[in-house]
mmCIF file of C-alpha atoms in Angstrom:
data_model
loop_
_atom_site.group_PDB
_atom_site.id
_atom_site.type_symbol
_atom_site.label_atom_id
_atom_site.label_comp_id
_atom_site.label_asym_id
_atom_site.label_seq_id
_atom_site.Cartn_x
_atom_site.Cartn_y
_atom_site.Cartn_z
ATOM 1 C CA MET A 20 -63.893 -120.029 -58.427
ATOM 2 C CA GLU A 21 -62.124 -117.256 -56.367
ATOM 3 C CA SER A 22 -62.462 -117.101 -52.648
ATOM 4 C CA LEU A 23 -62.386 -114.254 -50.220
ATOM 5 C CA ILE A 24 -58.772 -114.913 -49.457
ATOM 6 C CA ASP A 25 -57.840 -114.313 -53.143
ATOM 7 C CA TYR A 26 -59.003 -110.702 -52.675
ATOM 8 C CA LEU A 27 -58.028 -110.307 -49.025
ATOM 9 C CA VAL A 28 -54.340 -111.110 -49.285
ATOM 10 C CA PRO A 29 -53.711 -108.630 -52.248
ATOM 11 C CA THR A 30 -55.731 -105.957 -50.464
ATOM 12 C CA LEU A 31 -53.761 -106.387 -47.258
ATOM 13 C CA LEU A 32 -50.467 -106.422 -49.108
ATOM 14 C CA VAL A 33 -51.349 -103.132 -50.816
ATOM 15 C CA ILE A 34 -52.640 -101.427 -47.658
ATOM 16 C CA GLY A 35 -49.776 -102.719 -45.516
ATOM 17 C CA THR A 36 -47.262 -101.531 -48.162
ATOM 18 C CA VAL A 37 -48.768 -98.027 -48.219
ATOM 19 C CA VAL A 38 -48.612 -97.841 -44.460
ATOM 20 C CA PHE A 39 -45.056 -99.187 -44.415
ATOM 21 C CA MET A 40 -43.971 -96.772 -47.107
ATOM 22 C CA GLU A 41 -45.004 -93.803 -45.062
ATOM 23 C CA TRP A 42 -42.895 -95.111 -42.162
ATOM 24 C CA PHE A 43 -39.973 -95.860 -44.512
ATOM 25 C CA ALA A 44 -40.196 -92.560 -46.302
ATOM 26 C CA ALA A 45 -40.176 -90.680 -43.048
ATOM 27 C CA TRP A 46 -37.154 -92.805 -41.813
ATOM 28 C CA SER A 47 -35.206 -92.426 -45.066
ATOM 29 C CA HIS A 48 -36.044 -88.724 -45.236
ATOM 30 C CA GLU A 49 -34.580 -88.168 -41.760
ATOM 31 C CA HIS A 50 -31.624 -90.573 -41.849
ATOM 32 C CA ILE A 51 -30.685 -90.741 -45.491
ATOM 33 C CA MET A 52 -31.853 -87.550 -47.195
ATOM 34 C CA HIS A 53 -30.826 -85.377 -44.159
ATOM 35 C CA GLY A 54 -27.758 -87.583 -43.616
ATOM 36 C CA TRP A 55 -25.337 -89.131 -46.163
ATOM 37 C CA GLY A 56 -27.783 -88.444 -49.039
ATOM 38 C CA TRP A 57 -27.951 -84.688 -48.363
ATOM 39 C CA ARG A 58 -26.115 -83.807 -51.675
ATOM 40 C CA TRP A 59 -29.232 -84.716 -53.590
ATOM 41 C CA HIS A 60 -31.714 -83.643 -51.010
ATOM 42 C CA LYS A 61 -30.196 -80.209 -50.449
ATOM 43 C CA SER A 62 -31.661 -79.027 -53.793
ATOM 44 C CA HIS A 63 -35.059 -79.400 -52.147
ATOM 45 C CA HIS A 64 -34.198 -77.108 -49.341
ATOM 46 C CA GLU A 65 -32.755 -74.273 -51.476
ATOM 47 C CA PRO A 66 -34.713 -71.793 -53.671
ATOM 48 C CA HIS A 67 -34.552 -72.592 -57.377
ATOM 49 C CA ASP A 68 -36.392 -71.842 -60.651
ATOM 50 C CA GLU A 69 -35.975 -75.139 -62.286
ATOM 51 C CA THR A 70 -38.866 -77.603 -62.732
ATOM 52 C CA LEU A 71 -36.759 -80.540 -61.534
ATOM 53 C CA GLU A 72 -34.317 -80.721 -58.635
ATOM 54 C CA LYS A 73 -31.662 -83.334 -57.779
ATOM 55 C CA ASN A 74 -33.981 -84.448 -54.969
ATOM 56 C CA ASP A 75 -36.310 -85.867 -57.697
ATOM 57 C CA LEU A 76 -33.744 -88.661 -58.205
ATOM 58 C CA TYR A 77 -35.055 -90.289 -55.011
ATOM 59 C CA ALA A 78 -38.460 -90.668 -56.673
ATOM 60 C CA VAL A 79 -36.764 -92.191 -59.655
ATOM 61 C CA ILE A 80 -35.026 -94.774 -57.476
ATOM 62 C CA PHE A 81 -38.330 -95.669 -55.827
ATOM 63 C CA ALA A 82 -40.010 -95.994 -59.174
ATOM 64 C CA VAL A 83 -37.248 -98.223 -60.529
ATOM 65 C CA PHE A 84 -37.481 -100.415 -57.407
ATOM 66 C CA ALA A 85 -41.279 -100.681 -57.901
ATOM 67 C CA VAL A 86 -40.838 -101.558 -61.623
ATOM 68 C CA GLY A 87 -38.427 -104.329 -60.594
ATOM 69 C CA LEU A 88 -40.956 -105.667 -58.082
ATOM 70 C CA PHE A 89 -43.658 -105.639 -60.726
ATOM 71 C CA TRP A 90 -41.412 -107.648 -62.974
ATOM 72 C CA ILE A 91 -40.326 -110.176 -60.329
ATOM 73 C CA GLY A 92 -43.888 -110.423 -59.078
ATOM 74 C CA SER A 93 -45.352 -111.100 -62.486
ATOM 75 C CA HIS A 94 -42.743 -113.824 -63.252
ATOM 76 C CA TRP A 95 -41.820 -115.578 -60.042
ATOM 77 C CA PHE A 96 -43.456 -114.442 -56.829
ATOM 78 C CA TRP A 97 -46.900 -112.873 -57.210
ATOM 79 C CA PRO A 98 -47.074 -111.084 -53.740
ATOM 80 C CA LEU A 99 -44.269 -108.788 -54.908
ATOM 81 C CA TRP A 100 -46.589 -107.513 -57.630
ATOM 82 C CA TRP A 101 -49.121 -106.335 -55.114
ATOM 83 C CA ILE A 102 -46.424 -104.778 -52.992
ATOM 84 C CA ALA A 103 -45.309 -102.837 -56.088
ATOM 85 C CA VAL A 104 -48.845 -101.639 -56.401
ATOM 86 C CA GLY A 105 -48.680 -100.317 -52.798
ATOM 87 C CA ILE A 106 -45.361 -98.556 -53.519
ATOM 88 C CA SER A 107 -46.890 -96.980 -56.584
ATOM 89 C CA ILE A 108 -49.978 -95.850 -54.740
ATOM 90 C CA TYR A 109 -47.769 -94.282 -52.128
ATOM 91 C CA GLY A 110 -45.778 -92.627 -54.893
ATOM 92 C CA ILE A 111 -48.958 -91.068 -56.190
ATOM 93 C CA LEU A 112 -49.900 -89.880 -52.705
ATOM 94 C CA TYR A 113 -46.509 -88.403 -52.211
ATOM 95 C CA PHE A 114 -46.724 -86.620 -55.607
ATOM 96 C CA PHE A 115 -50.068 -85.048 -54.791
ATOM 97 C CA MET A 116 -49.402 -84.320 -51.082
ATOM 98 C CA HIS A 117 -45.757 -83.239 -51.204
ATOM 99 C CA ASP A 118 -44.952 -81.949 -54.652
ATOM 100 C CA GLY A 119 -48.475 -80.657 -55.352
ATOM 101 C CA LEU A 120 -50.176 -79.517 -52.124
ATOM 102 C CA VAL A 121 -47.138 -78.478 -50.107
ATOM 103 C CA HIS A 122 -44.542 -77.206 -52.696
ATOM 104 C CA GLN A 123 -47.084 -76.060 -55.253
ATOM 105 C CA ARG A 124 -45.405 -77.827 -58.180
ATOM 106 C CA TRP A 125 -48.679 -77.790 -60.021
ATOM 107 C CA PRO A 126 -49.829 -75.196 -62.528
ATOM 108 C CA PHE A 127 -52.397 -73.944 -60.006
ATOM 109 C CA LYS A 128 -52.124 -72.937 -56.308
ATOM 110 C CA TYR A 129 -54.197 -74.371 -53.436
ATOM 111 C CA VAL A 130 -53.565 -73.725 -49.795
ATOM 112 C CA PRO A 131 -55.834 -75.785 -47.479
ATOM 113 C CA ARG A 132 -57.612 -73.734 -44.804
ATOM 114 C CA LYS A 133 -58.717 -76.532 -42.436
ATOM 115 C CA GLY A 134 -58.556 -80.143 -41.491
ATOM 116 C CA TYR A 135 -56.113 -82.805 -42.344
ATOM 117 C CA LEU A 136 -54.691 -81.195 -45.481
ATOM 118 C CA LYS A 137 -53.983 -78.044 -43.614
ATOM 119 C CA ARG A 138 -52.061 -80.009 -40.939
ATOM 120 C CA VAL A 139 -49.994 -81.850 -43.521
ATOM 121 C CA TYR A 140 -49.294 -78.594 -45.258
ATOM 122 C CA GLN A 141 -48.272 -76.762 -42.029
ATOM 123 C CA ALA A 142 -46.169 -79.723 -40.916
ATOM 124 C CA HIS A 143 -44.079 -79.742 -44.016
ATOM 125 C CA ARG A 144 -43.696 -75.929 -44.021
ATOM 126 C CA LEU A 145 -42.302 -76.294 -40.549
ATOM 127 C CA HIS A 146 -39.916 -78.913 -41.844
ATOM 128 C CA HIS A 147 -38.466 -76.203 -44.108
ATOM 129 C CA ALA A 148 -38.461 -73.559 -41.321
ATOM 130 C CA VAL A 149 -34.825 -74.147 -40.603
ATOM 131 C CA GLU A 150 -31.816 -73.460 -42.784
ATOM 132 C CA GLY A 151 -29.932 -76.542 -43.774
ATOM 133 C CA ARG A 152 -30.394 -80.175 -42.727
ATOM 134 C CA ASP A 153 -30.107 -80.025 -38.939
ATOM 135 C CA GLY A 154 -32.946 -79.202 -36.524
ATOM 136 C CA CYS A 155 -35.787 -80.145 -38.897
ATOM 137 C CA VAL A 156 -39.066 -81.630 -37.767
ATOM 138 C CA SER A 157 -41.780 -83.592 -39.484
ATOM 139 C CA PHE A 158 -40.142 -85.958 -41.914
ATOM 140 C CA GLY A 159 -43.333 -87.812 -43.049
ATOM 141 C CA PHE A 160 -45.168 -86.922 -46.196
ATOM 142 C CA VAL A 161 -48.760 -88.302 -45.676
ATOM 143 C CA TYR A 162 -49.016 -88.327 -41.873
ATOM 144 C CA ALA A 163 -48.238 -85.181 -39.818
ATOM 145 C CA GLU A 164 -48.071 -84.801 -36.127
ATOM 146 C CA PRO A 165 -50.176 -82.099 -34.603
ATOM 147 C CA VAL A 166 -48.699 -78.574 -35.414
ATOM 148 C CA ASP A 167 -48.436 -77.420 -31.927
ATOM 149 C CA GLN A 168 -46.190 -80.414 -31.061
ATOM 150 C CA LEU A 169 -44.028 -79.753 -34.080
ATOM 151 C CA VAL A 170 -43.642 -76.053 -33.179
ATOM 152 C CA ARG A 171 -42.452 -77.032 -29.629
ATOM 153 C CA GLN A 172 -40.108 -79.607 -31.183
ATOM 154 C CA LEU A 173 -38.797 -77.081 -33.627
ATOM 155 C CA GLN A 174 -38.116 -74.610 -30.787
ATOM 156 C CA ASP A 175 -36.379 -77.313 -28.797
ATOM 157 C CA ASN A 176 -34.217 -78.180 -31.777
ATOM 158 C CA LYS A 177 -33.227 -74.574 -32.295
ATOM 159 C CA GLN A 178 -32.249 -74.184 -28.662
ATOM 160 C CA LYS A 179 -30.207 -77.386 -28.802
ATOM 161 C CA LEU A 180 -28.491 -76.281 -32.095
ATOM 162 C CA GLY A 181 -27.879 -72.749 -30.701
ATOM 163 C CA SER A 182 -26.220 -74.128 -27.497
ATOM 164 C CA LYS A 183 -24.190 -76.635 -29.614
ATOM 165 C CA THR A 184 -23.042 -73.795 -31.888
ATOM 166 C CA GLN A 185 -22.151 -71.649 -28.858
ATOM 167 C CA ARG A 186 -20.071 -74.522 -27.318
ATOM 168 C CA GLU A 187 -18.225 -74.960 -30.585
ATOM 169 C CA GLU A 188 -17.469 -71.207 -30.776
ATOM 170 C CA ASP A 189 -16.272 -71.332 -27.149
ATOM 171 C CA GLN A 190 -13.931 -74.174 -27.997
ATOM 172 C CA ARG A 191 -12.412 -72.325 -30.881
ATOM 173 C CA ALA A 192 -11.966 -69.069 -28.928
ATOM 174 C CA PRO A 193 -8.292 -68.573 -27.791
ATOM 175 C CA ALA A 194 -7.695 -68.940 -24.078
ATOM 176 C CA GLU A 195 -6.970 -65.768 -22.241
#
């Protein structure tokens, strides 16, 4: 006979993993993809006609990790199986929210006009409002800060980058 705890623990593991994955995805997007992993992620910030981009390799890495957890969880430590379920659910959310809704990598187009989906859409479009990897805002995929906050943050980032660029140019200029 199964008890409530037999359902509660897996449910909490899955929900907790999905929440953690949004935090981890935002963190890795900002610090890895816009950092030392830019060589792959750059393809996502440039126009292209291909169906796939180098950036998709990050999804492959997460999928391989989840498959590994499924395997370990089914053979040795059952909680890892449920964590793999959470990672997989997050991957599905990412696919629909980011690849589908925001970047229109579906065979049909849908631009949300109101509510939560509009906010996620606008937030990620603001992420792509700068050229290159510096000065971006909104690194999450499922959660998005209010758009007015992101616009202010984007303006602040552009000012900081502009003053940094000006200082670098001043340092390179020959002394008179």
